[in-house]
Amino acid sequence: APVSRWEKAPFLLRPGAILPESKTVVVGAIHITDTWTEMGGEPGPQDRSPGGWMDQNSLMDRVAYRVARLLQAAGHPAIAVVSSNIWRYRQYEGIPSLFAPDLSHIHAATAAGLAEIGWSGLAITPEFGARCRFISIVTAADLVPTPMYSGPKLCDLCMECVKHCPAAALRKELKAPHEVTIGGKTFRYAHKNIWRCAWAEHFNLDLKSENLKRWETIGEAEILEERRNTGDRGHERGVCQKVCVPPHLRTGAPSFGRADKRIAQNRINRRYPETMPTLRKMRDDLLAAAHRMGADIAAVGPLQPDAEAGRQAVAEAPGMRTVLAFALRLPPDALDADRLGPDVAGPFGYAFYLRMHHILLRMARRVEDYGYHAASYTGSLAPGRGMAASLAEMAGLGSVSADGHFVTPEFGRNVIVGAVTTDAPVDATPPPGDIPPPAPTPAPPAGRMLALLKTLARDNLVSLFGVAPASRFDAMVEDLKAAVKESELGESVADSDPRYHGQWVSEIRRDPATIRHPRDYLPGARSVLVLGLHFPAELIANTGLEKSQQIGTYEFWKFQTAHELRFAASHVAQQLSQWGFRAVVTENLLGIGSRVTTHRGELPDARCNALEAVAAGLGRIGASGALLTPDYGPHQRVIALITDADLPADAVQTGPDPCAQCEVCRRLCPMGALGAESAAIRVDGARAAWPVFDRHRCDWSKRYGLCGAEGPALIGNKTDVKAPAGKIRIEDIAAACGQKDPVMKRRAVVLEACLRHCPTGKHGEK
């Protein structure tokens, strides 16, 4: 869509507020499978169902990130907009709507010709109706526009959405309808009370609540009162999206598996006739596609309806008869949570979980492209017989051992599995027979090995790649132990109320923490690989400005960068494992980094693995403690892999100190956390100046989002707690967290002033 189609929108909701030089918005849609849509939320909107609907967000975020990187690589500035959840809940800076995103995907999909806006406010496509979710990328590329949709009306005001809304959001508290002009066309849709709409869909409150029925008005105060007095009921499957079927896709057939409900959408893509005696080609095409997506092994077998998992699968999606099961091979050392601890094994394991989850979502959609139904089940890394493991066992992929691990003939228990059920009569794969464990692929010479690993990393969009010998950390660890107060490393404040909204209830934690050496993770460690991903210059240039008020797009890039680093590291670790080497991935190798708050939870801050990157020859340490690189200044994040492979090392960078004559980060830190002193850390004959700073004062803003000026205020978060003078104790942070904005206690955003304004970045202070 050309940006001119937003000319009638408020400035802060236009593409130009995200990227001033923008010319085009690229919009894509992911179809939510019909099986999930029709069976999701049955028998009630908050009941368990198959499909993983909300976690399609993580797949869309990957797509948006990669499209933006593709455009940037071609020389076109581009900024991606997060799939969901980064909103300004309240009225903000003249924006007329509540829960306002940086850019409405619904409006963008309409502007890009993919959809029309229905009465419920959803985007309706001619191909899939309202059963889509969208991503948008704002770019300076001047692309050929897609015409606005001009076919038959996709919303004929049938009012099924009004009739079935469980929160009465389309019946009560309505204002005069919205009228939005996009590309010269005007769309009119319900102006609902979004707080009422979000009662269960976002805030997870019980739709059967007497207060929801009794209260005439639902707003922030009512949401918080209900939150104080009740527990979570669970996320609502959006009913408006479920019952919205455009006229040309309506059918008299009953909805999938339920003769009493008529919301089935016409299926026009059945590839094979009902009389087809075998679906071998379909099976082979699906398994080949799964392999291209990264699955290491796959199997197909009949669903066993009399088994416990079979009964549950059929109850959730009646008519299912076949199981397609898949496994990813795991590096054995990398996920040893008992030895490495959850902070090391957890994030890396999550990368493998998401990789499997995305394979399954894509496979389920591919099965539906053949005209059949499909539901996906993602396995866990924790031992135990779950749905995915039981279904994978039916397919003949492997078996569940006595201690709860899924075991395959090829890779033993070093796997994560997932399964897709379908009503398609897909031919079973033959039994695997006796399969000897695969021997490691012969490792190439060290130089060739390094080249192959760099290519693999680049294929996963890695911007920076360096290698340090493990021995280079000997003196570093010794110097850091003398310079860093280790007792503070394990101090943190957690919210003992796990819900996203409501009162923060502080719990002080003092976990054991020490400065660590690569050998503490992996005995026999020989090399440390450091991978980095940069932040685009155009994103930094337009973040935090008074005019644009942009913070959400930076927040998205911050957490997606962490996820993409995990994905890239998982591929590199798999390759090392295939060569017979051991590999452990860590986001904070030395243990001296901290965390930063994001909309997706706490993630590693810019100090994590910064000294490690210096040891790998990627850059210098800045006065803020962040890594400074020649190409990106402080605007990157890094992750480390420890391996027993002996790889050629990079030289440590030397030369003039880039921070010698600069005080910008110290002067602009809103917390005054940075002092002028530093400790000299030996790095292979060179010296790195590790700054002496007040860790808790820095974390006050960065980790806990308590300083409104450093980001929260830009998204309408009311949290802004003045820090006490002098040394800050962990008890001070705990008390301050109790004052967090209850609507956005876990929805803080942070724009680190020390990074934003660093002159080594292309858009720092001059």
Coordinates of C-alpha atoms in Angstrom, one line a residue, residues 78-552:
A78 CA 12.4 -0.6 6.6
I79 CA 10.8 -1.0 10.0
A80 CA 8.6 -3.9 11.0
V81 CA 5.5 -3.5 13.3
V82 CA 5.0 -6.2 15.9
S83 CA 2.2 -8.7 15.4
S84 CA 0.3 -7.7 18.6
N85 CA 0.2 -6.5 22.2
I86 CA 2.4 -3.3 22.0
W87 CA -0.4 -0.8 22.5
R88 CA -1.2 2.5 24.2
Y89 CA -4.1 1.2 26.3
R90 CA -5.3 4.7 27.2
Q91 CA -6.0 7.9 25.2
Y92 CA -2.7 9.3 24.0
E93 CA -1.5 12.4 22.3
G94 CA -4.7 13.0 20.3
I95 CA -5.1 9.5 19.1
P96 CA -8.9 9.0 19.0
S97 CA -8.9 5.2 19.8
L98 CA -7.9 3.2 22.9
F99 CA -5.5 0.2 22.7
A100 CA -3.9 2.0 19.8
P101 CA -0.9 0.3 18.1
D102 CA 1.9 2.0 16.3
L103 CA 0.1 1.0 13.0
S104 CA -3.2 -0.8 12.7
H105 CA -2.7 -4.1 10.9
I106 CA -6.5 -4.1 10.2
H107 CA -6.3 -0.7 8.5
A108 CA -3.0 -1.7 6.8
A109 CA -4.5 -4.9 5.4
T110 CA -7.4 -2.9 4.0
A111 CA -5.0 -0.2 2.5
A112 CA -3.0 -3.0 0.9
G113 CA -6.0 -4.4 -0.9
L114 CA -6.1 -7.7 1.1
A115 CA -9.3 -7.0 3.0
E116 CA -12.2 -4.9 3.9
I117 CA -13.2 -3.9 7.4
G118 CA -16.3 -5.6 8.8
W119 CA -18.8 -4.3 11.3
S120 CA -16.9 -6.0 14.2
G121 CA -13.8 -4.0 13.2
L122 CA -12.0 -7.1 11.9
A123 CA -10.3 -7.3 8.5
I124 CA -12.1 -9.7 6.2
T125 CA -10.3 -11.2 3.2
P126 CA -12.1 -12.8 0.2
E127 CA -9.9 -15.9 0.5
F128 CA -10.2 -16.7 4.2
G129 CA -12.8 -14.4 5.6
A130 CA -11.8 -13.0 9.1
R131 CA -9.6 -16.0 9.8
C132 CA -6.3 -14.2 9.3
R133 CA -3.7 -12.3 11.3
F134 CA -1.5 -9.7 9.8
I135 CA 2.0 -8.2 9.8
S136 CA 3.1 -4.9 8.4
I137 CA 6.5 -3.5 7.3
V138 CA 6.9 0.2 6.7
T139 CA 9.6 0.9 4.1
A140 CA 11.2 3.6 1.9
A141 CA 11.1 1.3 -1.1
D142 CA 8.8 2.6 -3.8
L143 CA 6.8 -0.5 -4.7
V144 CA 4.0 -1.0 -7.1
P145 CA 0.8 -0.6 -5.2
T146 CA -1.8 -3.4 -4.9
P147 CA -5.2 -2.1 -5.9
M148 CA -7.8 -1.7 -3.1
Y149 CA -10.2 -4.5 -2.9
S150 CA -13.2 -3.8 -5.2
G151 CA -15.1 -7.1 -5.3
P152 CA -18.4 -8.1 -3.7
K153 CA -19.0 -6.8 -0.2
L154 CA -17.3 -9.1 2.4
C155 CA -19.5 -7.8 5.2
D156 CA -23.2 -7.7 4.6
L157 CA -24.1 -6.7 8.2
C158 CA -25.4 -10.2 9.0
M159 CA -24.7 -9.2 12.7
E160 CA -23.6 -12.7 13.7
C161 CA -20.7 -11.0 15.5
V162 CA -23.1 -8.9 17.5
K163 CA -25.3 -11.8 18.4
H164 CA -22.5 -14.1 19.6
C165 CA -20.1 -11.6 21.3
P166 CA -19.9 -13.1 24.9
A167 CA -18.9 -9.8 26.4
A168 CA -21.7 -7.9 24.7
A169 CA -19.0 -5.5 23.4
L170 CA -21.0 -5.1 20.1
R171 CA -24.3 -4.5 21.9
K172 CA -23.6 -2.4 25.0
E173 CA -21.9 1.0 25.3
L174 CA -21.7 1.6 21.6
K175 CA -20.9 5.1 20.3
A176 CA -21.5 6.5 16.9
P177 CA -19.8 4.2 14.4
H178 CA -16.2 4.7 13.3
E179 CA -15.8 6.1 9.8
V180 CA -12.4 5.6 8.4
T181 CA -11.3 6.8 4.9
I182 CA -8.5 4.7 3.4
G183 CA -7.3 5.3 -0.2
G184 CA -10.5 7.3 -0.9
K185 CA -12.8 4.6 0.3
T186 CA -14.8 5.0 3.6
F187 CA -15.4 2.1 5.9
R188 CA -18.0 2.2 8.7
Y189 CA -17.8 -0.1 11.6
A190 CA -18.9 -0.5 15.3
H191 CA -17.3 1.9 17.8
K192 CA -17.3 -0.5 20.7
N193 CA -16.0 -0.2 24.2
I194 CA -12.6 -1.9 23.8
W195 CA -12.3 -2.5 27.6
R196 CA -15.4 -4.6 27.4
C197 CA -14.1 -6.4 24.3
A198 CA -10.8 -7.1 26.1
W199 CA -12.4 -8.5 29.3
A200 CA -11.5 -12.1 28.4
E201 CA -9.8 -11.7 25.1
H202 CA -6.9 -9.8 26.6
F203 CA -7.3 -9.6 30.4
N204 CA -8.3 -13.3 30.8
L205 CA -11.3 -12.5 33.1
D206 CA -14.2 -14.9 33.4
L207 CA -17.0 -14.4 30.8
K208 CA -19.4 -15.9 33.3
S209 CA -18.7 -13.2 35.8
E210 CA -21.8 -11.7 37.4
N211 CA -20.1 -8.3 37.4
L212 CA -19.8 -8.5 33.6
K213 CA -23.5 -9.0 33.4
R214 CA -24.4 -6.5 36.1
W215 CA -22.1 -3.5 35.4
E216 CA -23.5 -1.1 32.9
T217 CA -20.1 0.3 32.1
I218 CA -16.8 -1.6 31.8
G219 CA -13.6 0.4 31.9
E220 CA -10.1 0.3 33.4
A221 CA -11.4 0.6 37.0
E222 CA -13.8 -2.3 36.6
I223 CA -11.2 -4.4 34.9
L224 CA -8.8 -3.9 37.8
E225 CA -11.5 -4.5 40.4
E226 CA -12.4 -7.8 38.8
R227 CA -8.7 -8.6 38.6
R228 CA -8.2 -8.0 42.4
N229 CA -11.1 -10.3 43.4
T230 CA -10.8 -13.2 40.9
G231 CA -8.2 -15.4 39.3
D232 CA -7.5 -16.0 35.6
R233 CA -10.2 -17.9 33.7
G234 CA -8.1 -18.1 30.6
H235 CA -7.8 -16.5 27.2
E236 CA -11.0 -16.2 25.1
R237 CA -11.0 -17.6 21.6
G238 CA -12.2 -14.5 19.7
V239 CA -15.8 -15.3 18.8
C240 CA -16.3 -12.5 16.4
Q241 CA -13.5 -13.8 14.2
K242 CA -15.0 -17.3 14.5
V243 CA -18.5 -16.5 13.4
C244 CA -17.7 -14.0 10.7
V245 CA -18.1 -15.7 7.3
P246 CA -18.4 -13.6 4.2
P247 CA -21.5 -14.3 2.0
H248 CA -19.6 -16.2 -0.8
L249 CA -17.9 -18.5 1.7
R250 CA -21.0 -19.5 3.7
T251 CA -22.2 -23.0 3.6
G252 CA -25.2 -24.9 4.9
A253 CA -22.9 -27.6 6.2
P254 CA -22.4 -27.9 10.0
S255 CA -19.3 -26.6 11.5
F256 CA -16.5 -29.1 11.8
G257 CA -17.6 -31.8 14.2
R258 CA -20.7 -30.0 15.5
A259 CA -24.0 -30.4 13.8
D260 CA -25.6 -27.8 16.0
K261 CA -23.4 -24.9 14.8
R262 CA -23.5 -23.5 11.3
I263 CA -20.3 -21.4 11.1
A264 CA -18.5 -23.7 8.7
Q265 CA -16.6 -21.9 5.9
N266 CA -16.9 -23.2 2.4
R267 CA -13.9 -25.3 1.5
I268 CA -13.0 -24.8 -2.1
N269 CA -9.5 -26.4 -2.2
R270 CA -10.0 -30.2 -1.8
R271 CA -7.2 -31.5 -4.0
Y272 CA -8.2 -35.1 -4.2
P273 CA -11.6 -36.8 -4.7
E274 CA -13.2 -38.6 -1.8
T275 CA -12.7 -41.9 -3.7
M276 CA -8.9 -41.5 -3.9
P277 CA -7.6 -44.9 -2.6
T278 CA -4.2 -43.7 -1.4
L279 CA -2.6 -40.4 -0.6
R280 CA 1.0 -41.4 -0.9
K281 CA 2.0 -38.3 -2.9
M282 CA 0.4 -36.0 -0.4
R283 CA 2.3 -37.8 2.3
D284 CA 5.6 -37.6 0.5
D285 CA 5.0 -33.9 -0.3
L286 CA 4.2 -33.1 3.3
L287 CA 7.3 -35.0 4.7
A288 CA 9.5 -33.3 2.1
A289 CA 8.1 -29.9 3.1
A290 CA 8.7 -30.7 6.8
H291 CA 12.3 -31.6 6.0
R292 CA 12.8 -28.3 4.2
M293 CA 11.4 -26.5 7.2
G294 CA 14.1 -28.1 9.4
A295 CA 12.6 -31.3 10.7
D296 CA 15.2 -34.1 11.1
I297 CA 12.9 -37.1 11.2
A298 CA 9.2 -37.7 10.4
A299 CA 6.7 -40.5 10.5
V300 CA 3.0 -41.0 9.7
G301 CA 0.6 -43.4 11.3
P302 CA -3.1 -44.0 12.1
L303 CA -4.5 -42.2 15.1
Q304 CA -5.6 -44.6 17.8
P305 CA -9.0 -43.4 19.0
D306 CA -9.1 -45.8 21.9
A307 CA -5.9 -44.5 23.5
E308 CA -6.1 -41.6 26.0
A309 CA -4.4 -39.1 23.7
G310 CA -6.5 -40.4 20.7
R311 CA -9.7 -39.8 22.6
Q312 CA -8.7 -36.3 23.5
A313 CA -7.6 -35.5 19.9
V314 CA -10.9 -36.7 18.5
A315 CA -12.9 -34.8 21.2
E316 CA -11.1 -31.6 20.2
A317 CA -11.3 -32.2 16.5
P318 CA -13.8 -34.9 15.5
G319 CA -13.0 -37.1 12.5
M320 CA -9.3 -37.1 12.9
R321 CA -7.8 -40.3 11.7
T322 CA -4.0 -39.8 10.9
V323 CA -1.0 -38.5 12.9
L324 CA 2.0 -36.8 11.2
A325 CA 4.8 -36.6 13.7
F326 CA 8.2 -34.7 13.5
A327 CA 11.3 -34.4 15.6
L328 CA 14.2 -31.9 15.8
R329 CA 17.6 -33.2 16.9
L330 CA 18.9 -31.4 20.0
P331 CA 22.6 -30.8 20.9
P332 CA 22.8 -32.9 24.1
D333 CA 24.8 -30.6 26.2
A334 CA 23.0 -27.4 25.4
L335 CA 19.7 -28.3 27.2
D336 CA 21.1 -29.9 30.4
A337 CA 19.1 -27.7 32.7
D338 CA 20.1 -29.8 35.8
R339 CA 23.7 -28.9 35.2
L340 CA 23.6 -25.6 33.5
G341 CA 20.6 -24.1 35.2
P342 CA 17.3 -22.6 33.7
D343 CA 18.9 -19.3 32.7
V344 CA 21.2 -21.1 30.3
A345 CA 19.1 -24.1 29.1
G346 CA 15.7 -22.3 29.2
P347 CA 16.2 -19.6 26.5
F348 CA 18.0 -22.0 24.2
G349 CA 15.4 -24.7 24.7
Y350 CA 12.7 -22.1 23.9
A351 CA 14.3 -21.6 20.5
F352 CA 14.0 -25.3 19.7
Y353 CA 10.4 -25.2 21.0
L354 CA 9.5 -22.3 18.7
R355 CA 11.2 -23.9 15.8
M356 CA 9.2 -27.0 16.2
H357 CA 6.0 -25.0 16.9
H358 CA 6.4 -23.0 13.7
I359 CA 7.0 -26.2 11.7
L360 CA 3.8 -27.6 13.0
L361 CA 1.8 -24.4 12.4
R362 CA 3.0 -24.4 8.8
M363 CA 2.4 -28.1 8.3
A364 CA -1.2 -27.8 9.6
R365 CA -1.8 -24.9 7.2
R366 CA -0.3 -27.0 4.4
V367 CA -2.6 -29.9 5.2
E368 CA -5.6 -27.5 5.0
D369 CA -4.3 -26.3 1.6
Y370 CA -5.0 -29.9 0.4
G371 CA -8.6 -29.5 1.6
Y372 CA -8.4 -31.4 4.9
H373 CA -8.6 -30.5 8.5
A374 CA -5.5 -30.3 10.8
A375 CA -4.7 -29.6 14.4
S376 CA -1.1 -29.2 15.8
Y377 CA 0.4 -30.2 19.1
T378 CA 3.8 -29.0 20.1
G379 CA 5.9 -31.1 22.5
S380 CA 7.8 -30.0 25.6
L381 CA 11.5 -30.3 26.4
A382 CA 10.6 -31.5 29.9
P383 CA 10.2 -35.3 30.3
G384 CA 6.6 -36.5 30.6
R385 CA 4.0 -38.0 28.4
G386 CA 2.1 -35.1 26.8
M387 CA -0.2 -35.0 23.8
A388 CA 2.6 -34.5 21.3
A389 CA 4.7 -37.3 22.6
S390 CA 1.7 -39.7 22.8
L391 CA 0.6 -38.9 19.2
A392 CA 4.2 -39.1 17.9
E393 CA 4.4 -42.6 19.5
M394 CA 1.3 -43.6 17.5
A395 CA 2.9 -42.5 14.3
G396 CA 5.9 -44.7 15.0
L397 CA 8.4 -41.9 15.4
G398 CA 9.7 -43.4 18.7
S399 CA 8.5 -44.2 22.2
V400 CA 8.3 -42.7 25.6
S401 CA 10.8 -44.2 28.1
A402 CA 10.0 -45.2 31.7
D403 CA 11.4 -41.9 33.0
G404 CA 9.3 -39.8 30.6
H405 CA 11.7 -39.0 27.8
F406 CA 10.7 -39.4 24.2
V407 CA 13.3 -41.7 22.5
T408 CA 13.9 -42.1 18.8
P409 CA 16.0 -44.8 17.2
E410 CA 18.1 -42.2 15.4
F411 CA 18.9 -39.7 18.1
G412 CA 17.8 -41.3 21.4
R413 CA 16.3 -38.8 23.8
N414 CA 18.0 -35.7 22.3
V415 CA 14.9 -34.6 20.5
I416 CA 11.9 -32.4 20.7
V417 CA 8.8 -33.8 19.0
G418 CA 5.5 -32.4 17.7
A419 CA 2.4 -33.8 15.9
V420 CA -0.3 -32.8 13.5
T421 CA -3.6 -34.7 13.4
T422 CA -5.7 -34.7 10.3
D423 CA -8.9 -36.3 8.8
A424 CA -7.0 -37.1 5.6
P425 CA -6.4 -40.8 5.0
V426 CA -2.7 -40.4 4.6
D427 CA -0.7 -43.6 4.1
A428 CA 1.5 -44.6 7.0
T429 CA 5.2 -44.6 6.7
P430 CA 6.9 -48.1 7.0
P431 CA 8.3 -49.1 10.4
P432 CA 11.9 -47.8 10.9
G433 CA 13.3 -51.2 11.8
D434 CA 16.6 -51.4 13.5
I435 CA 18.4 -48.1 13.0
P436 CA 21.9 -47.8 14.5
P437 CA 22.6 -44.4 16.0
P438 CA 24.1 -42.1 13.3
A439 CA 27.8 -41.6 13.4
P440 CA 29.0 -38.0 13.5
T441 CA 29.6 -36.5 10.1
P442 CA 33.4 -36.2 9.6
A443 CA 34.5 -32.7 10.7
P444 CA 36.3 -30.7 8.0
P445 CA 39.6 -28.9 8.7
A446 CA 39.3 -26.1 11.3
G447 CA 39.5 -23.3 8.7
R448 CA 36.8 -24.9 6.5
M449 CA 34.7 -25.6 9.5
L450 CA 34.8 -22.0 10.6
A451 CA 33.8 -20.9 7.1
L452 CA 30.9 -23.2 7.0
L453 CA 29.7 -22.0 10.4
K454 CA 30.0 -18.4 9.3
T455 CA 27.9 -19.2 6.2
L456 CA 25.3 -20.9 8.3
A457 CA 25.2 -17.9 10.7
R458 CA 24.8 -15.5 7.8
D459 CA 22.0 -17.6 6.4
N460 CA 20.3 -16.9 9.7
L461 CA 20.9 -13.2 9.3
V462 CA 23.7 -12.9 11.8
S463 CA 25.6 -9.6 11.4
L464 CA 28.6 -10.2 13.5
F465 CA 30.6 -13.4 14.0
G466 CA 33.8 -13.8 16.1
V467 CA 35.8 -16.5 17.8
A468 CA 37.9 -16.4 21.0
P469 CA 40.0 -19.2 22.5
A470 CA 38.6 -20.3 25.9
S471 CA 42.0 -19.7 27.4
R472 CA 41.5 -16.0 26.6
F473 CA 39.0 -15.8 29.5
D474 CA 41.5 -16.9 32.2
A475 CA 42.8 -13.4 33.0
M476 CA 39.4 -11.8 32.3
V477 CA 37.7 -13.9 35.0
E478 CA 40.5 -13.2 37.5
D479 CA 40.2 -9.4 36.9
L480 CA 36.4 -9.4 37.0
K481 CA 36.3 -11.3 40.3
A482 CA 38.3 -8.5 41.8
A483 CA 36.3 -5.7 40.2
V484 CA 32.6 -6.9 40.4
K485 CA 30.6 -7.4 43.6
E486 CA 29.4 -10.9 42.9
S487 CA 26.7 -10.8 45.7
E488 CA 24.7 -8.3 43.7
L489 CA 24.7 -10.4 40.5
G490 CA 22.0 -12.7 41.9
E491 CA 19.8 -10.1 43.5
S492 CA 16.5 -9.4 41.7
V493 CA 12.9 -8.5 42.3
A494 CA 10.2 -10.8 40.8
D495 CA 6.4 -10.4 40.7
S496 CA 4.9 -13.2 42.7
D497 CA 1.6 -12.5 41.0
P498 CA 2.3 -14.0 37.5
R499 CA -0.6 -12.3 35.8
Y500 CA 0.2 -9.6 33.3
H501 CA -2.2 -7.0 34.8
G502 CA -3.0 -6.0 38.4
Q503 CA -1.0 -5.1 41.4
W504 CA 2.7 -6.0 41.3
V505 CA 3.6 -8.1 44.4
S506 CA 7.3 -7.9 45.0
E507 CA 9.4 -10.9 45.9
I508 CA 13.2 -10.4 46.5
R509 CA 15.4 -13.2 45.2
R510 CA 19.0 -13.7 46.1
D511 CA 20.2 -16.5 43.8
P512 CA 23.8 -17.8 43.9
A513 CA 25.8 -16.1 41.2
T514 CA 29.5 -16.0 40.4
I515 CA 31.8 -14.8 37.6
R516 CA 32.0 -17.8 35.2
H517 CA 34.5 -19.2 32.8
P518 CA 33.7 -21.2 29.6
R519 CA 35.0 -24.4 31.3
D520 CA 32.3 -23.9 34.0
Y521 CA 29.7 -24.6 31.3
L522 CA 31.6 -27.2 29.3
P523 CA 34.6 -29.0 30.6
G524 CA 37.2 -29.2 27.8
A525 CA 36.0 -26.0 26.2
R526 CA 38.3 -24.8 23.5
S527 CA 36.5 -22.0 21.7
V528 CA 33.9 -19.4 22.3
L529 CA 31.8 -18.2 19.2
V530 CA 30.0 -14.9 19.6
L531 CA 27.1 -14.1 17.2
G532 CA 25.6 -10.7 16.9
L533 CA 22.5 -9.1 15.3
H534 CA 22.4 -5.3 14.7
F535 CA 19.6 -2.8 15.0
P536 CA 18.9 -0.8 11.8
A537 CA 20.0 2.8 11.7
E538 CA 16.6 4.0 10.6
L539 CA 15.0 2.4 13.6
I540 CA 17.4 4.2 16.0
A541 CA 17.0 7.5 14.1
N542 CA 13.3 7.7 14.7
T543 CA 13.0 6.2 18.2
G544 CA 12.1 8.4 21.2
L545 CA 11.7 11.6 19.2
E546 CA 9.2 14.2 20.5
K547 CA 7.4 14.3 17.2
S548 CA 7.1 10.6 16.4
Q549 CA 6.7 9.3 19.9
Q550 CA 8.0 6.0 18.6
I551 CA 9.0 3.2 21.1
G552 CA 6.9 0.2 20.1

